[in-house]
Each structure stands twice: as structure tokens, then as C-alpha cells.
PDB file of C-alpha atoms in Angstrom:
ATOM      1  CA  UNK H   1     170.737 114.917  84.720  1.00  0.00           C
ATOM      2  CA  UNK H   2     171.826 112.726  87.605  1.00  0.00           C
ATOM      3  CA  UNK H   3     174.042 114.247  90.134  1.00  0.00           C
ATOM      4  CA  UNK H   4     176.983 112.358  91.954  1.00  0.00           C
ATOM      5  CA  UNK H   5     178.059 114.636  95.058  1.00  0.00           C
ATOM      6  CA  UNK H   6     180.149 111.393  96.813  1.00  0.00           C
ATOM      7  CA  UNK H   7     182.595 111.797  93.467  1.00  0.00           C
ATOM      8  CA  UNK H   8     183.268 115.839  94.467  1.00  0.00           C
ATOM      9  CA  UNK H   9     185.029 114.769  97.942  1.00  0.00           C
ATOM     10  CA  UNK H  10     188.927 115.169  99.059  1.00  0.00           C
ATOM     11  CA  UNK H  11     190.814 111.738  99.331  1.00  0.00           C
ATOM     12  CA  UNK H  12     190.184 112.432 103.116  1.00  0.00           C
ATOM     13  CA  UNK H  13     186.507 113.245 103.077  1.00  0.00           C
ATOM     14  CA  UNK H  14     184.999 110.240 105.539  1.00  0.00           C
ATOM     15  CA  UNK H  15     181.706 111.711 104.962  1.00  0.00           C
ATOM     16  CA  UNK H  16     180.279 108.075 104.020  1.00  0.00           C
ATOM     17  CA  UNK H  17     181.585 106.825 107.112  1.00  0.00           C
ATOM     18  CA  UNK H  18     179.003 108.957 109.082  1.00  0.00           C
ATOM     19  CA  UNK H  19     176.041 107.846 107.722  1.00  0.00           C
ATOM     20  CA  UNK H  20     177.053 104.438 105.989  1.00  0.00           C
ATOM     21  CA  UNK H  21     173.095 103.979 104.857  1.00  0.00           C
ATOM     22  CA  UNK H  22     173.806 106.871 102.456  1.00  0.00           C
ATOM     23  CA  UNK H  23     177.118 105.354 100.702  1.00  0.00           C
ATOM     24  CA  UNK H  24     176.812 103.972  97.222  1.00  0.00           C
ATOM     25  CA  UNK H  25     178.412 100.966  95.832  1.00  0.00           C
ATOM     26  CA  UNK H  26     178.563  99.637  92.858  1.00  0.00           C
ATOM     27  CA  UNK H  27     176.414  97.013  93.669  1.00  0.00           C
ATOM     28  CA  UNK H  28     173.711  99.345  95.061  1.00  0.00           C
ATOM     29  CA  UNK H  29     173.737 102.042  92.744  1.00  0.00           C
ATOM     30  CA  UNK H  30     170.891 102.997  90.794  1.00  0.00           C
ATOM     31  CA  UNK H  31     171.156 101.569  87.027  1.00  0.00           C
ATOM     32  CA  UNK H  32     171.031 104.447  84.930  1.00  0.00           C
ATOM     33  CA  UNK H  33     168.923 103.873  81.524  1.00  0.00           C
ATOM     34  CA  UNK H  34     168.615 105.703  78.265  1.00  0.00           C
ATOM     35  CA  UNK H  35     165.909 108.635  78.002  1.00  0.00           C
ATOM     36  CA  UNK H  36     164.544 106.629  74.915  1.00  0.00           C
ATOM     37  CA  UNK H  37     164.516 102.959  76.922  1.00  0.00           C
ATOM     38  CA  UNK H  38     162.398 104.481  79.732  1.00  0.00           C
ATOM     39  CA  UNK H  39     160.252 106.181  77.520  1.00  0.00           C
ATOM     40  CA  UNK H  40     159.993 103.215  75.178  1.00  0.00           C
ATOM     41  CA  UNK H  41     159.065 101.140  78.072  1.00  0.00           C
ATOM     42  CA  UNK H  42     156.789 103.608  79.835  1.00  0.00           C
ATOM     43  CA  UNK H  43     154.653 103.607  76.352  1.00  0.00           C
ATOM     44  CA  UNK H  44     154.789  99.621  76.019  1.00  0.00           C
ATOM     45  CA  UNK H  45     152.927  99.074  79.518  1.00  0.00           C
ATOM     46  CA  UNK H  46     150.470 102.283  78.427  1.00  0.00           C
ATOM     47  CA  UNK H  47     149.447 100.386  74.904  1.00  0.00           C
ATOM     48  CA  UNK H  48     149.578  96.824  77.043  1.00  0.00           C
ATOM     49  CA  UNK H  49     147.353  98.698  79.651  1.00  0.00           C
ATOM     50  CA  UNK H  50     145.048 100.134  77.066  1.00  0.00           C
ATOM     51  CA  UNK H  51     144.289  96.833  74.837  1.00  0.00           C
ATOM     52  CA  UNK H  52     143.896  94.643  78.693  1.00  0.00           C
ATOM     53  CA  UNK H  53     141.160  97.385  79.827  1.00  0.00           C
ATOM     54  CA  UNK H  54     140.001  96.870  75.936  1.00  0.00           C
ATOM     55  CA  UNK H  55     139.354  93.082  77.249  1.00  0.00           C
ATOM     56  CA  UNK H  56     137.795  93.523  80.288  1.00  0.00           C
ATOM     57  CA  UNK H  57     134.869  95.666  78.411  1.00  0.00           C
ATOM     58  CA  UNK H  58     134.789  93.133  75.518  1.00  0.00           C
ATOM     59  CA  UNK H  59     134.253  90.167  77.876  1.00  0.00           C
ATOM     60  CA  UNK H  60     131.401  92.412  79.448  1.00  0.00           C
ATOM     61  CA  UNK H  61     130.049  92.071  76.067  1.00  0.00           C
ATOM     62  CA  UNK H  62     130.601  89.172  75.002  1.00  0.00           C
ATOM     63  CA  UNK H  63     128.882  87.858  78.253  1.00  0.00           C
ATOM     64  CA  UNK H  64     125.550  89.523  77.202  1.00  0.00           C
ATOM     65  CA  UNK H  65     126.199  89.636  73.492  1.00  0.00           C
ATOM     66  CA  UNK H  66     125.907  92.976  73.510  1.00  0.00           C
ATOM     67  CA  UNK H  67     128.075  96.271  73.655  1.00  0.00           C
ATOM     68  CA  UNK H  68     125.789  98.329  75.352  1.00  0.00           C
ATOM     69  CA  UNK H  69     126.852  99.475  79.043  1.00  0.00           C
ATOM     70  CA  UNK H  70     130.530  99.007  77.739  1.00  0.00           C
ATOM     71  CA  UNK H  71     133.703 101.255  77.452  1.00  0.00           C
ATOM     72  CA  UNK H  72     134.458  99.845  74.057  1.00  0.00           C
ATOM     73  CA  UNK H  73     134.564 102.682  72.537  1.00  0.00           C
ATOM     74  CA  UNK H  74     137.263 104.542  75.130  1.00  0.00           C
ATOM     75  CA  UNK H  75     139.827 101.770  73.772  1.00  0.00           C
ATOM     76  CA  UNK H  76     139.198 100.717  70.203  1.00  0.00           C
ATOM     77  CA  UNK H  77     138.352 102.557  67.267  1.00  0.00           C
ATOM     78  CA  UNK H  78     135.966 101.834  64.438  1.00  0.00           C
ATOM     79  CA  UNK H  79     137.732  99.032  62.526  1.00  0.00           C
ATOM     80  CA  UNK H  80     138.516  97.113  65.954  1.00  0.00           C
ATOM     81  CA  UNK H  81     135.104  97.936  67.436  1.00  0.00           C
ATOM     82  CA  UNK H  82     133.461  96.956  63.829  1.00  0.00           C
ATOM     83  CA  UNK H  83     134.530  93.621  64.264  1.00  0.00           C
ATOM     84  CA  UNK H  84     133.974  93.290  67.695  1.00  0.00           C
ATOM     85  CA  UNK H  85     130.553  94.660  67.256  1.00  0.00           C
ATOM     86  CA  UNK H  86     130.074  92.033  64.191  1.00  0.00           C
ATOM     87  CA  UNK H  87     130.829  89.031  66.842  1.00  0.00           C
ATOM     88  CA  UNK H  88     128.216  90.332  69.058  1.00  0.00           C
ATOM     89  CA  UNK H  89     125.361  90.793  66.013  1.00  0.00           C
ATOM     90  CA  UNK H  90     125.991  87.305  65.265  1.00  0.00           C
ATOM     91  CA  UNK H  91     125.734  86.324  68.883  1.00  0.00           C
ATOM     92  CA  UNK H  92     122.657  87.853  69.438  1.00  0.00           C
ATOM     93  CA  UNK H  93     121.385  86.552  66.120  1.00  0.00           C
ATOM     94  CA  UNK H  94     122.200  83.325  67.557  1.00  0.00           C
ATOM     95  CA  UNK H  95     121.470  83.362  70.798  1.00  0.00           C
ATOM     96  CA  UNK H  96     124.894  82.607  72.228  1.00  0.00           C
ATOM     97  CA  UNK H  97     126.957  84.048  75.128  1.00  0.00           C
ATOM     98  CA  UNK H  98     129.982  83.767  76.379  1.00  0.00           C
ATOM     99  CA  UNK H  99     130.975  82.651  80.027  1.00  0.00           C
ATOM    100  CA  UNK H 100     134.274  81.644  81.722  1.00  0.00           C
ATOM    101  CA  UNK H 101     137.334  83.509  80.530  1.00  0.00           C
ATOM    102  CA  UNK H 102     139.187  84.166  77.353  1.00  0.00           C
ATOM    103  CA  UNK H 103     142.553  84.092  77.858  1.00  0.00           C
ATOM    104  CA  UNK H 104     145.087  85.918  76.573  1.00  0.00           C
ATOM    105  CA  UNK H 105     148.912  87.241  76.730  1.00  0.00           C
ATOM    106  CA  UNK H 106     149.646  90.256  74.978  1.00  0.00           C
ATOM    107  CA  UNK H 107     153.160  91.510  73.948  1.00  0.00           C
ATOM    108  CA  UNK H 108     154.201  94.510  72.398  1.00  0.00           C
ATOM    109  CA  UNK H 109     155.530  93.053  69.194  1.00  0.00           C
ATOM    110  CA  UNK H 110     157.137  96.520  67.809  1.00  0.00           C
ATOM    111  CA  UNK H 111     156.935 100.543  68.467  1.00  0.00           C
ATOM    112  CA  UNK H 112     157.672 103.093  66.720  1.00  0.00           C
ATOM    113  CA  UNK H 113     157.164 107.135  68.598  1.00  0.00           C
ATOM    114  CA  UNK H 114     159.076 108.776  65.993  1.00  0.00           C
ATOM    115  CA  UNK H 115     155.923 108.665  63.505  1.00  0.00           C
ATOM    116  CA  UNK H 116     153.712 111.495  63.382  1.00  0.00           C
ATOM    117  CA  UNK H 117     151.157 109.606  64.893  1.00  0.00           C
ATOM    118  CA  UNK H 118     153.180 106.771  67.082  1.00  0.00           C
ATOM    119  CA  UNK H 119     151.831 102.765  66.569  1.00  0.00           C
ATOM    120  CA  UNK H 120     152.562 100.237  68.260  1.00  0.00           C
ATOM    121  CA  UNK H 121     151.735  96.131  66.917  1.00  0.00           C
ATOM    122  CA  UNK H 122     150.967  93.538  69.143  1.00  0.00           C
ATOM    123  CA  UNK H 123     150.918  90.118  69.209  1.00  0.00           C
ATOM    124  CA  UNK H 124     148.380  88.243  71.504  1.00  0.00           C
ATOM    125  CA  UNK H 125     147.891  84.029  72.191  1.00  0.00           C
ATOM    126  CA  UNK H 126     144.119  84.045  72.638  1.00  0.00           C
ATOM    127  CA  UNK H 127     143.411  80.738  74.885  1.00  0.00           C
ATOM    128  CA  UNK H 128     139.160  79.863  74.728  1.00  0.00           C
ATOM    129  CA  UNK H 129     139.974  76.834  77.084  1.00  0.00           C
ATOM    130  CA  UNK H 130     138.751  78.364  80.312  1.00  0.00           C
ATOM    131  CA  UNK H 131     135.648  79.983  77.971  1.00  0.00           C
ATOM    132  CA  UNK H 132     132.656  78.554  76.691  1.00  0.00           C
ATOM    133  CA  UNK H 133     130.025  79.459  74.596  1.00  0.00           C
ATOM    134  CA  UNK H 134     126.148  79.262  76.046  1.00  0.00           C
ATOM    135  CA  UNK H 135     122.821  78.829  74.350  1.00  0.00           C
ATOM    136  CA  UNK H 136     121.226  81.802  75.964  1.00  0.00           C
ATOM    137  CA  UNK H 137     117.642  80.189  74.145  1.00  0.00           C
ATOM    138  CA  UNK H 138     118.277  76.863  75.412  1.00  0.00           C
ATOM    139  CA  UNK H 139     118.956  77.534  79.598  1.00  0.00           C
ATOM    140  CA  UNK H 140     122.298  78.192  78.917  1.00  0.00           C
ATOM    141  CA  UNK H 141     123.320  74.871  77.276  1.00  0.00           C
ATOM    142  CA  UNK H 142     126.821  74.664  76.195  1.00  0.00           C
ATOM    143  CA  UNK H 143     127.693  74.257  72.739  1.00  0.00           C
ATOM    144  CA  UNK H 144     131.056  73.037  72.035  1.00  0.00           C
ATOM    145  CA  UNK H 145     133.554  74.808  70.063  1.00  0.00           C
ATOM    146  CA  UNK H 146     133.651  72.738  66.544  1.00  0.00           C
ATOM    147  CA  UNK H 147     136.380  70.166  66.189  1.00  0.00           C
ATOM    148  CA  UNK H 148     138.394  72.272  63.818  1.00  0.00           C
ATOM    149  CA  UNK H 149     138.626  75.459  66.384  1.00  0.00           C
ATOM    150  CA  UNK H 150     141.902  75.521  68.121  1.00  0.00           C
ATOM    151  CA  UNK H 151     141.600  76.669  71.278  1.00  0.00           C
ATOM    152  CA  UNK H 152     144.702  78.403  71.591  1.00  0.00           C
ATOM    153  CA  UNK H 153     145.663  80.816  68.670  1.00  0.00           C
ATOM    154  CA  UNK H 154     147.328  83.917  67.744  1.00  0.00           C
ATOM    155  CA  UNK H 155     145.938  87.385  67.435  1.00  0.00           C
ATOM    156  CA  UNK H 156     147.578  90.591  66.219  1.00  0.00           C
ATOM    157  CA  UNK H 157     146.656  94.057  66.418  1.00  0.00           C
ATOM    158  CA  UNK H 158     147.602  97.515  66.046  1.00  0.00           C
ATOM    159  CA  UNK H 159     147.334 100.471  68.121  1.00  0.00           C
ATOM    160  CA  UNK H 160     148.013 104.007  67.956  1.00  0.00           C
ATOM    161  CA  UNK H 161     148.731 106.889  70.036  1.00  0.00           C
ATOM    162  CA  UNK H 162     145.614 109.620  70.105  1.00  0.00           C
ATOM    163  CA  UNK H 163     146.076 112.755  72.533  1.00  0.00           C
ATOM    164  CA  UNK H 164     143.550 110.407  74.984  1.00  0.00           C
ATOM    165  CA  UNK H 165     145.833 107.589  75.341  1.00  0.00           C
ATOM    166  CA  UNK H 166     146.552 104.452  73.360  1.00  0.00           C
ATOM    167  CA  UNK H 167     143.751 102.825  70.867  1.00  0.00           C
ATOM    168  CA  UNK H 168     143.314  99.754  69.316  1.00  0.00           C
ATOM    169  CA  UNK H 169     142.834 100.707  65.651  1.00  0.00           C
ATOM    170  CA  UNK H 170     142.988  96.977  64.254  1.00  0.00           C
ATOM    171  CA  UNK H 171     142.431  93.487  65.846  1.00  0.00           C
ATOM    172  CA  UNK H 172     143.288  90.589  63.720  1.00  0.00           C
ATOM    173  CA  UNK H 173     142.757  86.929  64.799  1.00  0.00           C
ATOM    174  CA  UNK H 174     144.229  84.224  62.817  1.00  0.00           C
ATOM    175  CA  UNK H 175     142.987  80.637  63.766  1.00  0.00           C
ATOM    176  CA  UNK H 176     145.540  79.164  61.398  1.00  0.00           C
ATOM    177  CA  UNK H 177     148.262  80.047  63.271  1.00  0.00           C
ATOM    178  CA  UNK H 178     148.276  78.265  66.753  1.00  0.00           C
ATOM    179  CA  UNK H 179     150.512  79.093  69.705  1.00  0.00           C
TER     180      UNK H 179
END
């Protein structure tokens, strides 16, 4: 409930003109916004927050090509950290690392915190040109990312709301689909 106690004065009451820093125009008043807008965009930067700090440990991974000495696990859930934990077997298997940065630009895509459990879906352009991939056997030799591989392409993913925050139940990237 927002109180206005300049709109309970007389016609005579001057009591802006004594302290004018206190007065409250219409171009300076606060912009009032719906319960459900704040809370809808409080949640959005929580699940954005949540899938970035998801990142940040799965680059530490990636790096070593291994999850071990990560957070994974305080972000994504078992089909998300399945897959991510697939990538780094195959790494290892391989002998190949990551360096540079993989970028990316999240967006929550939809959200709904009327469900029982509330979800959220998000949409993510993954960008591997500032990443490369090392042959951790071979001093760290580059190996190119095959001709076909665009290096800029969407990813989706899903996240819901557990009573410890926001986690990434389902990451999805599509190659086909470019951005």
C-alpha cells in the first residue's frame, strides 16, 4: 500500500514550499508497478542468475574436462548435469579441453509461478568464437571446430523453482538452428 500524504492537504497548505526537495511531480514520482510485474521480474533475474552461475562452474569444467571441484550440482539437476557430465566423459576420453570463453546471452523466454512447482524456459545464443578446443595430449594444440559447426547457435532450457532457488532441469542445444 503506497501512501500519498501531499494529496490530504487544504488548498492553502504551502507545506511543499518549505522543503521543495520533498515535493512530488509528476515527472518525479515513483512509477508504481503491479505486485505480479515486480514479482515476475524479481524471479526472471533469480532463474537468469541461477543458469549464469550454472556457466561459470561448467566452464570450470569444461577447462579441465572434468566436474570435479565444481558447483554443478547447486544449479542443475540430473538431466542437465547428465549431459553436461556426458561432454566432459567424452572430453576426457579424448583428451580435449576447453579454453577462451563460451559465450552466451540468456533470456527468459516464458514463466509461469502459478504451477505447483513454478518453470521458467529459456532461450540462450551460445557463441564458441572466443572458445577453442585444446589437445590436452598434444601440448595443448588447437583443434578446429569442424567446418559444419556453427559457431553461434541456439540453446534452450528449462528451469524450475526448488525451495533452494532456481535449477536448471533441462539444457537443450540445437546446432541447426543458428542465431
Amino acid at each position: 500500500m503506497v501512501l500519498l500524504g501531499a494529496c490530504s492537504g487544504t488548498k492553502d497548505d504551502k507545506s511543499s514550499d518549505k522543503n521543495p526537495s520533498t515535493a512530488v511531480t509528476p515527472s518525479t514520482a515513483p512509477r508504481q508497478t503491479s505486485p505480479s510485474a515486480s514479482a515476475d521480474a524479481t524471479e526472471k533475474a533469480a532463474v537468469l542468475a541461477s543458469y549464469n552461475a550454472m556457466w561459470v562452474e561448467q566452464m570450470k569444467a569444461y577447462r579441465k574436462a572434468d566436474a570435479a571441484g565444481t558447483d554443478l550440482e547447486k544449479y542443475a539437476t540430473l538431466d542437465a548435469l547428465g549431459r553436461f557430465r556426458i561432454d566432459l566423459a567424452r572430453m576426457k576420453k579424448a583428451g580435449t579441453a576447453v579454453t577462451g570463453e563460451l559465450g552466451h546471452t540468456p533470456a527468459v523466454a516464458s514463466l509461469n509461478l502459478s504451477a505447483k512447482t513454478p518453470t521458467a524456459q529459456l532461450t540462450d545464443c551460445m557463441d564458441l568464437s572466443k572458445s577453442q578446443t585444446i589437445d590436452t595430449r598434444a601440448d595443448n594444440k588447437v583443434i578446429p571446430y569442424p567446418t559444419a559447426q556453427p559457431l553461434r547457435y541456439i540453446a534452450t532450457a528449462t528451469a524450475e523453482k526448488w525451495p533452494n532457488g532456481w535449477m536448471i532441469t533441462k539444457f537443450v542445444p540445437d546446432g541447426s538452428r543458428t542465431c
